[in-house]
Amino acid sequence: MAQMNPRQDGARKSSSWSAADFNRLLAIPPGAVLALFFLVPIFGVIWRSFSDPAIGLLNYRRLFTDGPYLQSLWLTITTALMVTVLCLVTAYPVAYVMARARTSIQQLIGALVVIPLWTSVVIRSYAWMVVFQRRGILNQALTSTGLVDTPVNFIPGSIAVYVGMVHIMLPFMILPLVANMRSIDGRLLAAAGVLGATPAQAFLRIFLPLSLPGVLAGSALVFMMSLGFYITPALLGGPRHMMAAVLIEEQANRQLDWGLASALATVLLVLTVAVYSVYVRLSNRVEGGLAHGR
Amino acid sequence: MAASSILPWRYRIGGLALTAVVTLILVYLILPQFIVLPLSFSDKSYLSFPPTGWSSQWYVKIAENLSWAEATANSLIIGIPAALLSMIFGTLAALSLKRGAWKGAGVMSAAVVAPTMLPHVILAIGLYPMMIKFGLLGTHLAAIIGHTIIGIPLVFITVTAVLASQNGALELAAMTLGATPWQTFWRVTFPMIRIGVFIGGILAFAASFDELMLSLFLTGAGTRTLPKLIWEQLNEFLTPTIAAVATLIFAFTLVLLVIASFLQAVGSRNQVTANG
């Protein structure tokens, strides 16, 4: 490691001037920007949650004793969990087929997974409004087939929120799963088959356990991102499915209760950072596992 | 691969069922596009699906209403500088963390990526009072700053991915042979990471173009972006105008996607030739 004592001989020659030293200086501009416009605002929110309108735990006392706020936080967590489970169940077969398919099929599925990622979340939620509204496609289908007599009010409601959120989160589950499944050696399954395992046994005993790192990384990512959802629950869930981000926006922008909004945001921040640190560790392990396997 | 032909029939039925399930899920994934597109050519003023007749009246309405053009201009005025700034800061962060021999590089990377992972509403209510203090609330600059913060991680991720495939030996060689750090960057490093920087820039622009929460808090009447205008319209009334706007935006982002995947293809081809 030449860069350990870079300035010892003090010469101006380039060989003594370590490249690593120069590269460390490069961190100053992005570090300053992120500190000023990311860390300072975030700490500002935390500070405000303890100081607005008066210094103390007033906002948190309201948050954890008043029914609606606690209810909203709980709903946020259960919704994120539900979305994660639904995403996992729908993403797994897609990733399985994609990881083992021919290249052309792989590219087709890949395109179908990536295109929604490039479509505005507002617009996708709007499309689900068209599907779920009172005179929408779903209600037309339900009434014309005689399954229901009168149109169902899906909006505002939880079903519409789940369908819309899973749609947005699905690519974030499929992509880590595919990355992990591609690294699973197909010869292991072939060997199991030769040794007499049925495909179901080979899948359950070999493929499924080996895919767990991808499952964990994808689930942590989806759960974390679901916690902060705003657009979909605000459009499709309304007051019946008030998730934390919607409540924060409402408290700040409409009720002008910045202290409470900041306290809610701080709780959401703590939750997200906790899941994020788990995710970072998990995805490092997936990458590390891949590197050691080769 | 030939094994499939000698499998018992029940396994093949299992395979068919799997194909059917996956097809259904993929249809679900692209369903919104197939709803929005026909709806935008509907002849009715309310949302009826499938449309009973065709008309281009909603596109004419967009052209006539100046607020759509104004919002699009605002989105570009905010998105392009935000993407360029993200490219600069994201690239610097990636270079520094990958080549700086930092001890806590893992934690630092996690911190740089954090702005995309944390709920935008937290950053929005944090930046709002700050922008009031700086007297920037409601200006383009306020939104540019906010969108740069969420764009930096995207550039950082793409550039880091490119840097991870190279070990820095070329830069070291250039500097040993007497190149200044500045020369090394422009002659050696930048040509290697160029494509990662551009793809990251496109991602950052797309993120800004789609961003709603920061725009809700930071932009005002004269600076509102396209997503904010759509949002305001959605909360008031549902007309096929939104579907027409959505179709135009979709066409535009599809162009961006094609450019990004073209760059990616060029990048991987270069890498193959470089590796022999």
Coordinates of N, CA and C in Angstrom, one line a residue, chain B residues 178-274:
Chain B
G178 N 3.6 11.0 -15.3 CA 3.7 12.4 -15.2 C 2.5 13.2 -15.6
A179 N 1.3 12.5 -15.8 CA 0.1 13.2 -16.1 C -0.4 13.9 -14.8
T180 N -0.9 15.1 -14.9 CA -1.5 15.8 -13.8 C -2.8 15.1 -13.5
P181 N -3.4 15.2 -12.3 CA -4.7 14.6 -11.9 C -5.7 15.0 -12.9
W182 N -5.7 16.3 -13.3 CA -6.7 16.8 -14.3 C -6.6 16.1 -15.6
Q183 N -5.3 16.0 -16.1 CA -5.1 15.3 -17.4 C -5.5 13.9 -17.3
T184 N -5.2 13.2 -16.2 CA -5.5 11.8 -16.0 C -7.0 11.7 -16.1
F185 N -7.8 12.6 -15.4 CA -9.2 12.5 -15.4 C -9.8 12.6 -16.8
W186 N -9.4 13.6 -17.6 CA -10.0 13.8 -18.9 C -9.5 12.9 -19.9
R187 N -8.2 12.4 -19.8 CA -7.7 11.6 -20.9 C -7.9 10.1 -20.6
V188 N -8.0 9.7 -19.3 CA -8.0 8.3 -19.0 C -9.3 7.9 -18.3
T189 N -9.6 8.5 -17.2 CA -10.8 8.1 -16.4 C -12.1 8.4 -17.1
F190 N -12.3 9.6 -17.6 CA -13.6 10.0 -18.1 C -14.0 9.2 -19.3
P191 N -13.0 8.9 -20.3 CA -13.4 8.1 -21.4 C -13.9 6.7 -21.0
M192 N -13.4 6.2 -19.8 CA -13.8 4.9 -19.4 C -15.2 4.9 -18.8
I193 N -15.5 6.0 -18.0 CA -16.8 6.0 -17.3 C -17.8 6.8 -18.0
R194 N -17.5 7.4 -19.1 CA -18.4 8.3 -19.9 C -19.8 7.7 -20.0
I195 N -19.9 6.5 -20.4 CA -21.3 5.9 -20.7 C -22.1 5.8 -19.4
G196 N -21.4 5.4 -18.3 CA -22.1 5.3 -17.0 C -22.6 6.6 -16.6
V197 N -21.8 7.7 -16.8 CA -22.2 9.0 -16.4 C -23.4 9.5 -17.2
F198 N -23.4 9.2 -18.5 CA -24.6 9.6 -19.3 C -25.8 8.8 -19.0
I199 N -25.7 7.5 -18.8 CA -26.9 6.7 -18.4 C -27.4 7.2 -17.0
G200 N -26.5 7.5 -16.1 CA -26.9 8.0 -14.8 C -27.6 9.4 -15.0
G201 N -27.1 10.2 -15.9 CA -27.7 11.5 -16.1 C -29.1 11.4 -16.7
I202 N -29.3 10.4 -17.6 CA -30.7 10.2 -18.1 C -31.6 9.7 -17.0
L203 N -31.1 8.8 -16.2 CA -31.9 8.3 -15.0 C -32.3 9.5 -14.1
A204 N -31.3 10.4 -13.9 CA -31.5 11.5 -13.0 C -32.6 12.4 -13.6
F205 N -32.5 12.7 -14.9 CA -33.4 13.5 -15.6 C -34.8 12.9 -15.5
A206 N -34.9 11.6 -15.8 CA -36.2 10.9 -15.7 C -36.8 11.0 -14.3
A207 N -35.9 10.9 -13.3 CA -36.4 10.9 -11.9 C -37.0 12.3 -11.6
S208 N -36.3 13.4 -12.1 CA -36.7 14.7 -11.9 C -38.0 15.0 -12.6
F209 N -38.1 14.4 -13.8 CA -39.3 14.7 -14.7 C -40.5 14.0 -14.1
D210 N -40.3 13.0 -13.3 CA -41.5 12.3 -12.7 C -41.7 12.7 -11.2
E211 N -40.8 13.5 -10.6 CA -40.9 13.7 -9.2 C -42.1 14.6 -8.8
L212 N -42.8 14.2 -7.8 CA -44.0 15.0 -7.4 C -43.8 15.7 -6.0
M213 N -43.3 14.9 -5.0 CA -43.4 15.4 -3.7 C -42.6 16.7 -3.5
L214 N -41.3 16.7 -3.9 CA -40.5 17.9 -3.8 C -41.1 19.1 -4.5
S215 N -41.6 18.8 -5.7 CA -42.3 19.9 -6.5 C -43.5 20.5 -5.8
L216 N -44.3 19.6 -5.1 CA -45.5 20.0 -4.4 C -45.1 21.1 -3.3
F217 N -43.9 20.9 -2.7 CA -43.5 21.8 -1.6 C -42.7 22.9 -2.1
L218 N -41.9 22.7 -3.1 CA -40.9 23.7 -3.4 C -41.2 24.6 -4.6
T219 N -42.1 24.2 -5.5 CA -42.4 25.1 -6.6 C -43.7 25.9 -6.3
G220 N -43.9 27.0 -7.1 CA -45.0 27.8 -6.9 C -45.9 27.9 -8.2
A221 N -46.8 28.8 -8.2 CA -47.7 28.9 -9.4 C -47.0 29.0 -10.7
G222 N -45.9 29.8 -10.7 CA -45.2 30.0 -12.0 C -44.2 29.0 -12.3
T223 N -43.8 28.1 -11.3 CA -42.8 27.2 -11.6 C -43.2 25.7 -11.5
R224 N -44.6 25.5 -11.4 CA -45.0 24.1 -11.2 C -44.7 23.2 -12.4
T225 N -44.3 22.0 -12.0 CA -43.8 21.0 -13.0 C -45.0 20.2 -13.6
L226 N -44.7 19.4 -14.6 CA -45.7 18.6 -15.2 C -46.4 17.7 -14.3
P227 N -45.6 16.9 -13.5 CA -46.4 16.0 -12.5 C -47.3 16.8 -11.5
K228 N -46.8 18.0 -11.1 CA -47.6 18.7 -10.2 C -48.9 19.2 -10.9
L229 N -48.8 19.6 -12.1 CA -50.1 20.0 -12.9 C -51.0 18.9 -13.0
I230 N -50.5 17.7 -13.4 CA -51.3 16.5 -13.5 C -52.0 16.2 -12.2
W231 N -51.2 16.3 -11.1 CA -51.7 16.0 -9.8 C -52.9 16.9 -9.5
E232 N -52.7 18.2 -9.7 CA -53.8 19.2 -9.5 C -55.0 18.9 -10.3
Q233 N -54.8 18.5 -11.5 CA -55.9 18.2 -12.4 C -56.6 16.9 -11.9
L234 N -55.8 15.9 -11.5 CA -56.4 14.6 -11.0 C -57.3 14.8 -9.8
N235 N -56.9 15.8 -9.0 CA -57.7 15.9 -7.7 C -59.0 16.7 -8.0
E236 N -59.0 17.4 -9.2 CA -60.2 18.2 -9.5 C -61.2 17.4 -10.3
F237 N -60.7 17.0 -11.5 CA -61.7 16.2 -12.4 C -60.9 15.2 -13.2
L238 N -61.6 14.1 -13.6 CA -61.0 13.1 -14.4 C -61.4 13.3 -15.9
T239 N -60.6 13.7 -16.8 CA -60.9 13.7 -18.2 C -59.9 13.0 -19.0
P240 N -60.2 12.6 -20.2 CA -59.2 12.0 -21.0 C -58.0 12.9 -21.4
T241 N -58.0 14.2 -21.0 CA -56.9 15.0 -21.3 C -55.6 14.5 -20.6
I242 N -55.9 14.0 -19.3 CA -54.7 13.4 -18.6 C -54.2 12.2 -19.3
A243 N -55.1 11.4 -19.9 CA -54.6 10.3 -20.7 C -53.8 10.7 -21.9
A244 N -54.2 11.8 -22.5 CA -53.4 12.3 -23.7 C -52.0 12.8 -23.2
V245 N -52.0 13.5 -22.1 CA -50.7 14.0 -21.5 C -49.9 12.8 -21.2
A246 N -50.5 11.8 -20.5 CA -49.8 10.6 -20.1 C -49.1 9.9 -21.3
T247 N -49.9 9.8 -22.4 CA -49.4 9.2 -23.6 C -48.2 9.9 -24.2
L248 N -48.3 11.2 -24.2 CA -47.2 12.0 -24.7 C -45.9 11.8 -23.8
I249 N -46.1 11.9 -22.5 CA -45.0 11.7 -21.6 C -44.4 10.3 -21.8
F250 N -45.3 9.3 -22.0 CA -44.8 7.9 -22.1 C -43.9 7.8 -23.4
A251 N -44.4 8.4 -24.5 CA -43.6 8.4 -25.7 C -42.3 9.0 -25.5
F252 N -42.3 10.1 -24.7 CA -41.0 10.9 -24.5 C -40.0 10.0 -23.6
T253 N -40.6 9.4 -22.6 CA -39.7 8.6 -21.7 C -39.2 7.3 -22.4
L254 N -40.1 6.8 -23.4 CA -39.7 5.7 -24.2 C -38.4 6.0 -25.0
V255 N -38.4 7.2 -25.5 CA -37.2 7.7 -26.3 C -36.0 7.7 -25.4
L256 N -36.2 8.2 -24.1 CA -35.1 8.2 -23.2 C -34.6 6.8 -22.9
L257 N -35.6 5.9 -22.7 CA -35.2 4.5 -22.4 C -34.4 3.9 -23.5
V258 N -34.8 4.2 -24.8 CA -34.1 3.6 -26.0 C -32.7 4.2 -26.0
I259 N -32.5 5.5 -25.7 CA -31.2 6.1 -25.7 C -30.4 5.4 -24.6
A260 N -30.9 5.2 -23.4 CA -30.2 4.6 -22.3 C -29.8 3.2 -22.7
S261 N -30.7 2.4 -23.2 CA -30.3 1.0 -23.5 C -29.3 0.9 -24.7
F262 N -29.4 1.9 -25.6 CA -28.4 2.0 -26.7 C -27.0 2.2 -26.1
L263 N -27.0 3.2 -25.2 CA -25.7 3.5 -24.5 C -25.1 2.3 -23.8
Q264 N -26.1 1.6 -23.1 CA -25.6 0.5 -22.4 C -25.0 -0.6 -23.3
A265 N -25.7 -0.8 -24.5 CA -25.2 -1.8 -25.4 C -23.8 -1.4 -25.9
V266 N -23.7 -0.1 -26.2 CA -22.4 0.4 -26.7 C -21.3 0.2 -25.6
G267 N -21.7 0.5 -24.3 CA -20.8 0.3 -23.2 C -20.3 -1.1 -23.1
S268 N -21.3 -2.1 -23.1 CA -20.9 -3.4 -22.9 C -20.0 -4.0 -24.1
R269 N -20.3 -3.4 -25.3 CA -19.5 -3.9 -26.5 C -18.1 -3.4 -26.3
N270 N -17.9 -2.1 -25.9 CA -16.6 -1.5 -25.6 C -15.8 -2.4 -24.6
Q271 N -16.6 -2.8 -23.6 CA -15.9 -3.6 -22.5 C -15.4 -4.9 -23.1
V272 N -16.3 -5.5 -23.9 CA -15.9 -6.8 -24.5 C -14.6 -6.7 -25.3
T273 N -14.5 -5.6 -26.1 CA -13.4 -5.4 -27.0 C -12.2 -5.1 -26.1
A274 N -12.4 -4.3 -25.0 CA -11.3 -4.0 -24.1 C -10.7 -5.2 -23.4

